[in-house]
Amino acid sequence: MRNTRQKDVIRESLKGADGFVSARSLHEQLEEAGEHIALATVYRQLNAMEEQGLVDTVRMNGQQLFRLCGDDSHHHHLVCVSCGRTVQIDPPSEQWLRKVADSHGFTIESHTLEVFGLCAECRERQATSSDADEADQAD
């Protein structure tokens, strides 16, 4: 895919994003900045950038999210289901993956790995909220 002004604008917008963003929210940011790029074009550009390894992508709550890729190596993510914070993690070994696939009669063509859970801050916030709810019920 050739470099286009639209792709450059999308890349610059992703640089300024704090974490993963949806194509729709990126489109809204672009519109607010006076960049009129069709939503379908944003999706198309993001998917092309993913194929080129220029963006990371995760699925969360049924929605595909994108982030400018800061690392050319193969990697995976921990994703907080509450705030969306992501942490890059090392992938499992290729040997382990082949062994698991072989044991089930599979050959690996590709893989992705995202581990979903609560980050420390959200877990703490949830515990504090739960403690406050219990105190209210005790009154």
XYZ file of N, CA and C in Angstrom:
417
model
N 0.847 -1.186 0.000
C 0.000 0.000 0.000
C 0.886 1.241 0.000
N 0.563 2.175 -0.830
C 1.384 3.373 -0.920
C 1.112 4.290 0.277
N 2.100 5.129 0.569
C 1.896 6.124 1.614
C 1.002 7.213 1.056
N -0.056 7.470 1.739
C -0.974 8.523 1.324
C -1.085 9.541 2.442
N -1.612 10.696 2.102
C -1.826 11.726 3.120
C -2.741 11.187 4.205
N -3.777 10.438 3.809
C -4.711 9.886 4.789
C -3.997 8.942 5.749
N -3.160 8.076 5.206
C -2.410 7.145 6.047
C -1.493 7.911 6.998
N -0.841 8.957 6.488
C 0.039 9.770 7.330
C -0.739 10.453 8.449
N -1.919 10.975 8.132
C -2.754 11.639 9.137
C -3.192 10.626 10.198
N -3.584 9.442 9.768
C -4.008 8.391 10.708
C -2.837 7.977 11.589
N -1.658 7.806 10.996
C -0.471 7.436 11.775
C -0.160 8.502 12.822
N -0.217 9.770 12.426
C 0.058 10.860 13.370
C -0.965 10.878 14.501
N -2.214 10.632 14.176
C -3.256 10.599 15.201
C -3.023 9.441 16.167
N -2.606 8.295 15.638
C -2.306 7.146 16.504
C -1.116 7.430 17.414
N -0.133 8.199 16.915
C 1.027 8.559 17.742
C 0.580 9.305 18.988
N -0.433 10.141 18.837
C -0.922 10.939 19.955
C -1.914 10.220 20.846
N -2.338 9.029 20.436
C -3.340 8.288 21.219
C -2.696 7.682 22.456
N -3.468 7.620 23.505
C -3.008 7.026 24.757
C -3.533 5.593 24.816
N -2.792 4.673 24.238
C -3.221 3.276 24.243
C -3.986 2.919 22.986
N -4.746 1.834 23.071
C -5.513 1.330 21.932
C -6.773 2.165 21.726
N -7.139 2.376 20.468
C -8.350 3.132 20.133
C -9.123 2.389 19.046
N -10.409 2.597 19.025
C -11.241 2.006 17.972
C -11.143 2.875 16.720
N -11.461 2.286 15.586
C -11.480 3.042 14.331
C -12.497 4.178 14.422
N -13.634 3.897 15.061
C -14.680 4.916 15.184
C -14.200 6.101 16.037
N -13.543 5.829 17.168
C -13.088 6.944 18.003
C -11.944 7.696 17.321
N -11.102 6.983 16.582
C -10.049 7.645 15.819
C -10.672 8.543 14.744
N -11.707 8.059 14.092
C -12.423 8.842 13.079
C -12.997 10.118 13.702
N -13.579 9.987 14.892
C -14.136 11.159 15.580
C -13.039 12.166 15.911
N -11.878 11.675 16.375
C -10.750 12.569 16.675
C -10.295 13.306 15.420
N -10.229 12.577 14.315
C -9.819 13.195 13.054
C -10.814 14.271 12.623
N -12.106 13.976 12.746
C -13.145 14.956 12.387
C -13.016 16.213 13.244
N -12.796 16.017 14.565
C -12.656 17.162 15.471
C -11.440 18.004 15.119
N -10.409 17.360 14.552
C -9.192 18.074 14.159
C -9.308 18.678 12.759
N -10.490 18.522 12.134
C -10.703 19.096 10.815
C -10.249 18.218 9.661
N -9.914 16.969 9.956
C -9.511 16.021 8.909
C -10.728 15.199 8.518
N -11.202 15.393 7.314
C -12.414 14.712 6.867
C -12.046 13.479 6.044
N -11.926 12.362 6.748
C -11.614 11.070 6.136
C -12.788 10.157 6.452
N -13.312 9.511 5.449
C -14.473 8.634 5.643
C -14.139 7.510 6.622
N -15.125 7.129 7.418
C -14.938 6.052 8.389
C -14.466 4.773 7.701
N -15.034 4.453 6.550
C -14.616 3.247 5.814
C -13.139 3.325 5.432
N -12.665 4.515 5.102
C -11.252 4.701 4.762
C -10.381 4.509 5.987
N -10.829 4.997 7.140
C -10.081 4.799 8.386
C -9.940 3.302 8.659
N -11.046 2.561 8.569
C -10.990 1.107 8.760
C -10.025 0.462 7.765
N -10.149 0.832 6.506
C -9.321 0.234 5.455
C -7.833 0.519 5.707
N -7.523 1.754 6.052
C -6.127 2.125 6.318
C -5.586 1.396 7.545
N -6.384 1.326 8.606
C -5.933 0.642 9.824
C -5.693 -0.841 9.564
N -6.587 -1.469 8.824
C -6.407 -2.890 8.522
C -5.189 -3.123 7.636
N -4.944 -2.230 6.690
C -3.751 -2.335 5.846
C -2.489 -2.136 6.687
N -2.539 -1.179 7.618
C -1.392 -0.937 8.496
C -1.138 -2.140 9.396
N -2.212 -2.812 9.822
C -2.051 -4.026 10.626
C -1.349 -5.107 9.808
N -1.781 -5.299 8.573
C -1.166 -6.308 7.704
C 0.313 -6.030 7.481
N 0.697 -4.762 7.478
C 2.092 -4.370 7.286
C 2.882 -4.404 8.591
N 2.210 -4.693 9.712
C 2.894 -4.725 11.000
C 3.141 -3.354 11.592
N 2.424 -2.344 11.103
C 2.613 -0.979 11.591
C 1.758 -0.661 12.809
N 0.677 -1.422 13.006
C -0.175 -1.220 14.174
C -0.398 -2.553 14.882
N -0.549 -2.473 16.193
C -0.986 -3.610 17.001
C -2.502 -3.561 17.039
N -3.117 -4.697 17.208
C -4.566 -4.737 17.326
C -4.965 -5.747 18.388
N -5.996 -5.416 19.141
C -6.589 -6.341 20.112
C -8.103 -6.266 19.949
N -8.765 -7.306 20.370
C -10.234 -7.316 20.395
C -10.652 -7.222 21.851
N -11.538 -6.280 22.128
C -12.020 -6.093 23.492
C -13.492 -5.731 23.420
N -14.307 -6.450 24.155
C -15.753 -6.215 24.163
C -16.332 -6.235 22.746
N -15.854 -7.161 21.929
C -16.365 -7.316 20.578
C -15.920 -6.245 19.606
N -14.968 -5.434 19.999
C -14.530 -4.322 19.167
C -13.037 -4.453 18.885
N -12.631 -4.203 17.654
C -11.220 -4.229 17.303
C -10.620 -2.873 17.631
N -9.510 -2.898 18.376
C -8.825 -1.679 18.778
C -7.431 -1.667 18.165
N -6.907 -0.471 17.913
C -5.631 -0.316 17.231
C -4.698 0.588 18.030
N -3.384 0.332 17.861
C -2.354 1.176 18.469
C -1.146 1.148 17.545
N -0.492 2.285 17.397
C 0.720 2.331 16.596
C 1.737 1.381 17.203
N 2.310 0.543 16.386
C 3.230 -0.484 16.864
C 4.577 0.149 17.175
N 5.033 -0.041 18.397
C 6.321 0.497 18.795
C 7.426 -0.534 18.746
N 7.108 -1.747 18.336
C 8.078 -2.836 18.375
C 7.886 -3.709 17.139
N 8.964 -3.929 16.422
C 8.878 -4.746 15.211
C 8.882 -6.237 15.505
N 9.231 -6.627 16.731
C 9.300 -8.054 17.044
C 7.908 -8.601 17.341
N 7.790 -9.909 17.255
C 6.521 -10.579 17.544
C 6.227 -10.434 19.039
N 5.039 -9.979 19.379
C 4.717 -9.772 20.787
C 3.221 -9.921 21.021
N 2.866 -9.966 22.293
C 1.484 -10.155 22.715
C 1.184 -9.163 23.833
N -0.066 -9.172 24.328
C -0.470 -8.149 25.295
C -1.281 -8.713 26.455
N -1.101 -8.074 27.612
C -2.049 -8.167 28.721
C -2.971 -6.968 28.534
N -4.270 -7.164 28.651
C -5.232 -6.084 28.418
C -6.170 -5.988 29.615
N -6.271 -4.798 30.213
C -7.203 -4.594 31.319
C -8.613 -4.439 30.753
N -9.526 -5.261 31.232
C -10.905 -5.228 30.725
C -11.683 -4.030 31.255
N -11.138 -3.360 32.265
C -11.836 -2.211 32.831
C -11.413 -0.904 32.162
N -10.103 -0.634 32.138
C -9.632 0.654 31.612
C -8.987 0.555 30.233
N -8.710 -0.663 29.768
C -8.111 -0.842 28.450
C -6.598 -0.744 28.424
N -5.972 -0.538 29.588
C -4.508 -0.470 29.649
C -3.917 -1.751 29.072
N -2.838 -1.616 28.313
C -2.186 -2.792 27.746
C -0.719 -2.813 28.128
N -0.211 -4.016 28.293
C 1.198 -4.226 28.582
C 1.701 -5.257 27.582
N 2.799 -4.937 26.940
C 3.382 -5.876 25.991
C 4.091 -6.992 26.756
N 3.869 -8.239 26.345
C 4.508 -9.386 26.992
C 5.229 -10.222 25.942
N 6.222 -10.985 26.406
C 6.940 -11.885 25.510
C 6.032 -13.030 25.107
N 6.156 -13.473 23.869
C 5.312 -14.586 23.416
C 5.787 -15.908 24.000
N 4.887 -16.893 24.048
C 5.331 -18.230 24.432
C 6.300 -18.728 23.361
N 7.116 -19.698 23.715
C 8.104 -20.186 22.748
C 7.412 -20.870 21.572
N 8.018 -20.737 20.414
C 7.489 -21.395 19.214
C 7.483 -22.909 19.415
N 8.479 -23.418 20.141
C 8.553 -24.859 20.405
C 7.330 -25.310 21.212
N 6.961 -24.546 22.240
C 5.791 -24.886 23.050
C 4.528 -24.867 22.190
N 4.398 -23.835 21.355
C 3.224 -23.729 20.490
C 3.129 -24.914 19.529
N 4.265 -25.284 18.919
C 4.258 -26.432 17.998
C 3.889 -27.717 18.724
N 4.401 -27.889 19.941
C 4.110 -29.096 20.728
C 2.611 -29.189 21.028
N 2.012 -28.084 21.460
C 0.577 -28.060 21.755
C -0.219 -28.341 20.484
N 0.144 -27.693 19.400
C -0.559 -27.907 18.131
C -0.425 -29.358 17.684
N 0.784 -29.894 17.740
C 1.018 -31.290 17.340
C 0.187 -32.255 18.166
N 0.087 -31.992 19.462
C -0.642 -32.912 20.343
C -2.134 -32.963 20.009
N -2.620 -31.954 19.300
C -4.029 -31.912 18.897
C -4.209 -32.105 17.393
N -3.116 -32.460 16.703
C -3.195 -32.707 15.270
C -3.271 -31.458 14.411
N -2.813 -30.329 14.933
C -2.842 -29.069 14.190
C -1.459 -28.731 13.657
N -1.434 -27.965 12.581
C -0.215 -27.278 12.162
C -0.503 -25.789 12.313
N 0.466 -25.052 12.778
C 0.278 -23.620 13.045
C 0.503 -22.819 11.771
N -0.457 -21.977 11.460
C -0.307 -21.031 10.354
C 0.006 -19.641 10.889
N -0.623 -19.283 11.999
C -0.361 -18.007 12.659
C -0.971 -18.089 14.052
N -0.661 -17.110 14.879
C -1.284 -17.065 16.198
C -1.294 -15.634 16.723
N -2.239 -15.391 17.614
C -2.297 -14.145 18.369
C -2.602 -14.519 19.808
N -2.146 -13.699 20.726
C -2.401 -13.973 22.134
C -2.629 -12.661 22.861
N -3.805 -12.520 23.429
C -4.116 -11.410 24.304
C -4.678 -12.008 25.577
N -4.126 -11.577 26.694
C -4.575 -12.062 27.993
C -5.362 -10.932 28.640
N -6.619 -11.202 28.980
C -7.498 -10.174 29.531
C -7.663 -10.359 31.031
N -7.663 -9.263 31.760
C -7.839 -9.292 33.202
C -7.959 -7.873 33.727
N -7.706 -7.696 35.019
C -7.743 -6.375 35.643
C -6.331 -5.942 36.002
N -5.973 -4.711 35.657
C -4.675 -4.171 36.061
C -4.722 -3.877 37.564
N -3.564 -3.610 38.139
C -3.475 -3.384 39.583
C -4.342 -2.203 40.026
N -4.337 -1.113 39.247
C -5.113 0.071 39.628
C -6.612 -0.225 39.628
N -7.088 -0.913 38.612
C -8.521 -1.227 38.531
C -8.915 -2.245 39.590
N -8.028 -3.186 39.873
C -8.302 -4.157 40.928
C -8.416 -3.444 42.276
N -7.518 -2.496 42.527
C -7.551 -1.714 43.772
C -8.822 -0.867 43.837
N -9.150 -0.220 42.723
C -10.360 0.612 42.670
C -11.599 -0.247 42.921
N -11.620 -1.446 42.349
C -12.742 -2.358 42.527
C -12.841 -2.813 43.990
N -11.693 -3.096 44.609
C -11.687 -3.523 46.009
C -12.160 -2.392 46.914
N -11.706 -1.169 46.643
C -12.115 -0.009 47.435
C -13.611 0.235 47.288
N -14.112 0.126 46.065
C -15.541 0.303 45.804
C -16.358 -0.771 46.505
N -15.867 -1.991 46.487
C -16.555 -3.107 47.135
C -16.595 -2.910 48.648
N -15.466 -2.426 49.222
C -15.416 -2.157 50.665
C -16.405 -1.062 51.044
N -16.510 -0.022 50.212
C -17.440 1.081 50.480
C -18.881 0.589 50.400
N -19.179 -0.284 49.426
C -20.530 -0.837 49.296
C -20.901 -1.661 50.521
N -19.949 -2.450 51.020
C -20.206 -3.271 52.206
C -20.444 -2.394 53.430
N -19.693 -1.301 53.541
C -19.866 -0.385 54.666
C -21.241 0.277 54.608
N -21.682 0.651 53.407
C -23.005 1.256 53.241
C -24.105 0.283 53.637
N -23.937 -0.987 53.280
C -24.946 -1.989 53.603
C -24.984 -2.284 55.097
N -23.860 -2.112 55.780
C -23.800 -2.384 57.215
C -24.490 -1.283 58.016
N -24.592 -0.086 57.434
C -25.211 1.046 58.160
C -26.669 0.922 58.263
